Amino acid sequence: MEKSNPSENKKKTHDTIEIPVEGSLGLLALGAVGLKAWRKKREEEQLKQKSK
Amino acid sequence: MDKPLAKKVLVLGWDAADWKIINPLLDAGQMPALESLIARGVMGDLATLDPVLSPILWTSIATGKTGDKHGILNFVEPVPEQTEIRPVTSTSRKCKALWNILSQNDLKSNIVGWWPSNPAEPINGVMVSNLFQKVTSEKAKDWKLQGGTVHPERLAETLAEYRVHPMEITGSHILPFVPNAKSIDQEKDKNLTTIVKYLAECSSLHNAATWLMENEPWDLTAVYFDTIDHICHGFMKFRPPYMIGVDKEMYEFYKDVVDSVYRFHDMMLDRYIKLAGEDATIIIISDHGFHSDHLRPKRLPSEPMAPALEHRQYGIFCMAGPGIQKDERIYGATLLDIAPTILTLFGLPVGKDMDGKVLTQSFEEKIIPEYIESWENVPGNAGQHSSEMQQDPFAAQEAMKQLIELGYIEAPAEDKQKTVNKVIDESQFNLARIFLFKEQPEMAEPILEALHNNSPNIARYGLKYAECLQKLRKFDVCMDVIEKLKKLDKKDLPHLDYLEGVLLVSRNMPRKALPFFRKAMESISHMPDIHIKVGEAFLKLKEWEEARIAFNKALEIDPENAGAHVGLGIALLRKNDLEEAVDHLLSSVSLIFNNPLAHYFLGEAFYRMEMYERAVEAFKVVTTYQPGNRKAHLFLVKIFSNNIKDPIEAEKHKTFIKNNIKGTVTIVSGMPRSGTSMMMQMLNAGGMEILTDNVRLNDENNPKGYLEYQKVKNLASDNSWMHEGQNKVVKVIAQLLQYLPINYTYKVIFMEREMEEIIQSQQIMLGKKADVDKKIYPTSLAETFKKQLEKTRSWIKTHPQFEVTYVSYTDVINNPTEVAENISLFVDADLNIAAMALAIDENLYRNRKK
């Protein structure tokens, strides 16, 4: 089995930030960009719920 | 300085952050961002000031000045109309803060949440005030931004959007703080609401700061967070180890809250490090620490400012960036040093009127800071409020009072006025504490005297007043205050016993002090200070083992007590346990560096261990803080002459002593026939050198001799010979004390005796024994003498070069050993007590008052 490169894994984690609808401390800690992204996600989710 | 040392500076203020909590989290890898900063920077304790009240302290951080100069003295202040109170405002600050100085040097600052900064000042850059994050409505949609919270106004709307309302906080945010939150009955237990509120406020400030860092140019960004402090006040009692008396269920729910808030701050720090970039200098500070162990108070008294009792004396300091030392610890920093250090980072001079110093030890290269007299008079737009807006709320109170008295303004309702008056009193009390902290008891005295006289039932005022009087060596008044306080609430008695003990130690009566300390200890033995005072009493008595035990007790309670480490170091030094002594003295200076006493004994210990280079280092620190410390200079002369063999350096210190330091002259004074010759005999027997020409020989009035010096008689016309008295004892009658030259220091042993006895003895000496036998008493002469004595005492009080101890003639006759012991302590010499006591011949007490 081919071993994964830990540094690549690390990079992936940093590049893609998961934004849960309910938010997270990690997002709050990101500051303005985190809040903006979370609120956007929340709005998208609300729209989805409305359209159902 | 040719160019700035930093391109930009980021300051993060974490109110109440404490290494005692951080260190275990660092060890567990739970604060990786802070760990990375420490690895590439310096860290250390940041000593706080007194009183430990955050608005005062954060203003001192921003100005480099103590509260008496910056004018912020409380959490609240009266409104200009004096009809009610409000949170303290930026308009009450009396001097320039860092951001004002940077503004007038064309540097941009982003200041977020600083306490107090509302209304926002029109600085070069952006200011988001400390009211920005405060939630004023239950619903997010109704939450309006208060006017004056953002400068410039163009950013108000944008930044307001980044505020987080508590309603937005979800379970996902809370669970890391309270993992079992779902089991909490929120109808009964409102603690989750508290956490939500603080988390929302913290996030609002963090969002504003991060947005500004990304979108606005800046040279200085300074962000203040009070979340750790608030969370600690609410939840420290639940943090392990379990505190007896705390509800066990609550303990289980909330035991992780404190550590979690630190972890959250580390997560935010990670973001700041990335936004600041590698070329920024990052500084993390706290204004004080927070007791997290057995020193957590079990209950707080119901008095203003009581929560401050939970604060610890040391906050945190960490700085990393280009040119800053790597992975080093620095010592002796205080929060007054932050502003001067930041000015130096920007290549700007430090105001000489600032109370702090530049933390030069933090830099890789040797830094020589530049200075100007003051930034206050430097013209240019400093981004301050207009002079109409700036107002001293306490001065305004006086103006308002006058207008009310003249009938122009209606007096506020009685209850409101009471509140306003209370705030004014507390602010004055804080001002007095600041003066005491600055070792300016003479400035604190009138304030405390007024507070004590106006509110004699408030024990805090009286206790502080007594402490002030003790520092001023106004022992009689101090004792009067203590006696009055004893009649108040019994719960203050232990503190009064403690104070009375301190008073007796100051009066060189340590043995008499011990019973008072023992009595106080029945109630306040949990306080390290009482053990330190007991230790100091034993040091004075030269009972080293007892002193060691007392200081050890203080350290068992508080292992980081600098005063206890010094005391223990001295006791061990005297017991010849040199290595242990050095350990404790080093611990002390690492906690509080600017303590010349600790450095002096460290020098002595190194000298005795033949570690001469280290001894020189220590003695040089002493002479930096106390250029007139003769003993330290003498040690340096000895080491440079005999050990290190540097004759140039030895000569330098010799010359310095010769030109600048006058020695101490011991004076025996009092009325003629009050026992002055007897005291001279005692000191002579004890081993002190007497300045006498033996012209006046013994006679039947003084069978053991007068030990006088003829030149003293002409003191009023010629005092040029006083150098002959250096480090010797000279007899000078009370009426001539005022003619002593002022450029020496004097230790005066002032003899006291019943006036009737003095007059009788004088009359007999003058051959008027018949008058005495006929009981002819010269009343008017006695009155004149009494007045002269009163005048002399008052004169002495106003002359700081005189240190006085008053000795009763009858005490010498009745308790010669105890008096000899006290005198030996007063003159700070190792005298032969037994020989001194033997010099007293009770049979000479011939003119007793009948």
GROMACS .gro file of C-alpha atoms in nm, chain B residues 138-350:
model
  213
  190GLU     CA    1  -3.234   4.110   2.289
  191LYS     CA    2  -3.275   4.069   1.913
  192ALA     CA    3  -2.991   4.097   1.663
  193LYS     CA    4  -3.200   4.305   1.421
  194ASP     CA    5  -3.262   4.574   1.687
  195TRP     CA    6  -2.897   4.601   1.781
  196LYS     CA    7  -2.785   4.953   1.689
  197LEU     CA    8  -2.423   5.060   1.698
  198GLN     CA    9  -2.382   5.323   1.968
  199GLY     CA   10  -2.268   5.662   1.843
  200GLY     CA   11  -1.898   5.739   1.888
  201THR     CA   12  -1.786   5.377   1.894
  202VAL     CA   13  -1.601   5.382   1.560
  203HIS     CA   14  -1.358   5.630   1.411
  204PRO     CA   15  -1.362   5.707   1.122
  205GLU     CA   16  -1.737   5.710   1.082
  206ARG     CA   17  -1.707   5.572   0.721
  207LEU     CA   18  -1.622   5.230   0.870
  208ALA     CA   19  -1.897   5.220   1.131
  209GLU     CA   20  -2.156   5.045   0.918
  210THR     CA   21  -1.912   4.789   0.775
  211LEU     CA   22  -1.766   4.698   1.112
  212ALA     CA   23  -2.110   4.684   1.277
  213GLU     CA   24  -2.192   4.398   1.040
  214TYR     CA   25  -1.914   4.193   1.192
  215ARG     CA   26  -2.054   4.204   1.542
  216VAL     CA   27  -2.180   3.874   1.676
  217HIS     CA   28  -2.506   3.877   1.868
  218PRO     CA   29  -2.540   3.617   2.146
  219MET     CA   30  -2.842   3.477   1.960
  220GLU     CA   31  -2.601   3.361   1.687
  221ILE     CA   32  -2.397   3.147   1.923
  222THR     CA   33  -2.488   2.782   1.888
  223GLY     CA   34  -2.438   2.458   2.075
  224SER     CA   35  -2.135   2.385   1.857
  225HIS     CA   36  -1.964   2.691   1.998
  226ILE     CA   37  -2.053   2.608   2.355
  227LEU     CA   38  -1.971   2.238   2.369
  228PRO     CA   39  -1.591   2.285   2.374
  229PHE     CA   40  -1.641   2.495   2.690
  230VAL     CA   41  -1.913   2.283   2.851
  231PRO     CA   42  -1.912   1.933   2.698
  232ASN     CA   43  -2.220   1.826   2.893
  233ALA     CA   44  -2.416   2.146   2.829
  234LYS     CA   45  -2.724   1.959   2.716
  235SER     CA   46  -2.780   1.825   3.068
  236ILE     CA   47  -2.794   2.170   3.226
  237ASP     CA   48  -3.129   2.300   3.345
  238GLN     CA   49  -3.108   2.645   3.194
  239GLU     CA   50  -3.414   2.765   3.380
  240LYS     CA   51  -3.221   2.743   3.705
  241ASP     CA   52  -2.864   2.776   3.593
  242LYS     CA   53  -2.780   3.083   3.384
  243ASN     CA   54  -2.409   3.014   3.344
  244LEU     CA   55  -2.441   2.912   2.979
  245THR     CA   56  -2.595   3.251   2.901
  246THR     CA   57  -2.290   3.414   3.058
  247ILE     CA   58  -2.051   3.212   2.842
  248VAL     CA   59  -2.257   3.288   2.529
  249LYS     CA   60  -2.248   3.662   2.605
  250TYR     CA   61  -1.872   3.673   2.654
  251LEU     CA   62  -1.806   3.455   2.352
  252ALA     CA   63  -2.020   3.682   2.132
  253GLU     CA   64  -1.847   3.997   2.262
  254CYS     CA   65  -1.504   3.844   2.215
  255SER     CA   66  -1.588   3.740   1.859
  256SER     CA   67  -1.721   4.086   1.772
  257LEU     CA   68  -1.389   4.247   1.868
  258HIS     CA   69  -1.189   3.972   1.699
  259ASN     CA   70  -1.387   4.014   1.376
  260ALA     CA   71  -1.341   4.390   1.376
  261ALA     CA   72  -0.967   4.355   1.439
  262THR     CA   73  -0.908   4.089   1.175
  263TRP     CA   74  -1.116   4.281   0.920
  264LEU     CA   75  -0.911   4.596   0.985
  265MET     CA   76  -0.582   4.407   0.957
  266GLU     CA   77  -0.689   4.281   0.615
  267ASN     CA   78  -0.849   4.597   0.484
  268GLU     CA   79  -0.687   4.902   0.644
  269PRO     CA   80  -0.321   5.006   0.645
  270TRP     CA   81  -0.159   4.988   0.990
  271ASP     CA   82   0.167   5.032   1.173
  272LEU     CA   83   0.026   4.943   1.513
  273THR     CA   84  -0.268   4.714   1.575
  274ALA     CA   85  -0.371   4.680   1.938
  275VAL     CA   86  -0.664   4.461   2.039
  276TYR     CA   87  -0.793   4.420   2.391
  277PHE     CA   88  -0.994   4.119   2.511
  278ASP     CA   89  -1.153   4.099   2.856
  279THR     CA   90  -1.294   3.750   2.800
  280ILE     CA   91  -1.034   3.558   3.002
  281ASP     CA   92  -1.087   3.792   3.300
  282HIS     CA   93  -1.467   3.769   3.288
  283ILE     CA   94  -1.465   3.394   3.243
  284CYS     CA   95  -1.215   3.353   3.529
  285HIS     CA   96  -1.427   3.566   3.766
  286GLY     CA   97  -1.726   3.347   3.684
  287PHE     CA   98  -1.572   3.004   3.650
  288MET     CA   99  -1.232   2.984   3.822
  289LYS     CA  100  -1.396   2.831   4.127
  290PHE     CA  101  -1.495   2.533   3.910
  291ARG     CA  102  -1.147   2.475   3.768
  292PRO     CA  103  -0.957   2.175   3.906
  293PRO     CA  104  -0.835   2.120   4.172
  294TYR     CA  105  -1.180   2.098   4.329
  295MET     CA  106  -1.244   2.372   4.587
  296ILE     CA  107  -1.417   2.263   4.905
  297GLY     CA  108  -1.766   2.407   4.924
  298VAL     CA  109  -1.826   2.425   4.549
  299ASP     CA  110  -2.136   2.245   4.422
  300LYS     CA  111  -2.012   1.911   4.283
  301GLU     CA  112  -2.260   1.897   3.998
  302MET     CA  113  -2.168   2.249   3.889
  303TYR     CA  114  -1.801   2.160   3.918
  304GLU     CA  115  -1.849   1.871   3.676
  305PHE     CA  116  -2.036   2.091   3.428
  306TYR     CA  117  -1.799   2.387   3.427
  307LYS     CA  118  -1.453   2.253   3.515
  308ASP     CA  119  -1.326   2.295   3.155
  309VAL     CA  120  -1.450   2.649   3.093
  310VAL     CA  121  -1.135   2.837   3.200
  311ASP     CA  122  -0.892   2.620   3.005
  312SER     CA  123  -1.121   2.628   2.702
  313VAL     CA  124  -1.122   3.007   2.690
  314TYR     CA  125  -0.741   2.999   2.683
  315ARG     CA  126  -0.748   2.745   2.400
  316PHE     CA  127  -0.990   2.970   2.211
  317HIS     CA  128  -0.755   3.266   2.252
  318ASP     CA  129  -0.476   3.053   2.111
  319MET     CA  130  -0.691   2.972   1.808
  320MET     CA  131  -0.751   3.345   1.757
  321LEU     CA  132  -0.379   3.410   1.802
  322ASP     CA  133  -0.305   3.169   1.519
  323ARG     CA  134  -0.517   3.387   1.292
  324TYR     CA  135  -0.341   3.706   1.410
  325ILE     CA  136   0.004   3.559   1.348
  326LYS     CA  137  -0.095   3.476   0.991
  327LEU     CA  138  -0.250   3.818   0.927
  328ALA     CA  139   0.039   4.011   1.082
  329GLY     CA  140   0.298   3.840   0.864
  330GLU     CA  141   0.654   3.740   0.945
  331ASP     CA  142   0.791   4.093   0.951
  332ALA     CA  143   0.560   4.207   1.231
  333THR     CA  144   0.659   4.229   1.596
  334ILE     CA  145   0.392   4.059   1.804
  335ILE     CA  146   0.342   4.137   2.172
  336ILE     CA  147   0.103   3.953   2.402
  337ILE     CA  148   0.036   4.099   2.745
  338SER     CA  149  -0.195   4.077   3.040
  339ASP     CA  150  -0.245   4.340   3.306
  340HIS     CA  151  -0.241   4.092   3.596
  341GLY     CA  152  -0.278   3.722   3.658
  342PHE     CA  153  -0.558   3.530   3.825
  343HIS     CA  154  -0.532   3.300   4.126
  344SER     CA  155  -0.594   2.948   4.003
  345ASP     CA  156  -0.471   2.736   4.293
  346HIS     CA  157  -0.505   2.726   4.671
  347LEU     CA  158  -0.478   3.106   4.672
  348ARG     CA  159  -0.824   3.138   4.516
  349PRO     CA  160  -1.026   3.334   4.777
  350LYS     CA  161  -1.301   3.118   4.925
  351ARG     CA  162  -1.536   3.412   4.956
  352LEU     CA  163  -1.513   3.778   4.865
  353PRO     CA  164  -1.597   4.059   5.109
  354SER     CA  165  -1.899   4.270   5.022
  355GLU     CA  166  -1.716   4.588   4.937
  356PRO     CA  167  -1.634   4.778   4.618
  357MET     CA  168  -1.354   4.632   4.408
  358ALA     CA  169  -1.362   4.301   4.602
  359PRO     CA  170  -1.328   4.089   4.281
  360ALA     CA  171  -0.979   4.237   4.240
  361LEU     CA  172  -0.876   4.014   4.533
  362GLU     CA  173  -0.886   3.724   4.284
  363HIS     CA  174  -0.617   3.890   4.073
  364ARG     CA  175  -0.256   3.774   4.093
  365GLN     CA  176   0.038   4.013   4.091
  366TYR     CA  177   0.194   3.889   3.768
  367GLY     CA  178   0.053   3.906   3.421
  368ILE     CA  179   0.217   3.770   3.106
  369PHE     CA  180   0.456   3.918   2.854
  370CYS     CA  181   0.563   3.759   2.527
  371MET     CA  182   0.725   3.935   2.232
  372ALA     CA  183   0.849   3.794   1.901
  373GLY     CA  184   0.965   3.947   1.578
  374PRO     CA  185   1.266   4.067   1.382
  375GLY     CA  186   1.556   4.160   1.608
  376ILE     CA  187   1.396   4.009   1.919
  377GLN     CA  188   1.588   3.741   2.110
  378LYS     CA  189   1.477   3.383   2.050
  379ASP     CA  190   1.344   3.148   2.315
  380GLU     CA  191   1.469   3.367   2.601
  381ARG     CA  192   1.317   3.458   2.932
  382ILE     CA  193   1.322   3.820   3.045
  383TYR     CA  194   1.296   3.942   3.401
  384GLY     CA  195   1.167   4.243   3.585
  385ALA     CA  196   0.916   4.372   3.328
  386THR     CA  197   0.623   4.578   3.451
  387LEU     CA  198   0.324   4.690   3.255
  388LEU     CA  199   0.459   5.046   3.259
  389ASP     CA  200   0.738   4.923   3.029
  390ILE     CA  201   0.512   4.838   2.735
  391ALA     CA  202   0.459   5.190   2.595
  392PRO     CA  203   0.830   5.288   2.616
  393THR     CA  204   0.924   4.957   2.449
  394ILE     CA  205   0.675   5.008   2.164
  395LEU     CA  206   0.795   5.367   2.108
  396THR     CA  207   1.151   5.233   2.085
  397LEU     CA  208   1.038   4.966   1.837
  398PHE     CA  209   0.907   5.247   1.617
  399GLY     CA  210   1.232   5.441   1.656
  400LEU     CA  211   1.061   5.712   1.861
  401PRO     CA  212   1.198   5.867   2.181
  402VAL     CA  213   1.051   5.778   2.518
   0.00000   0.00000   0.00000
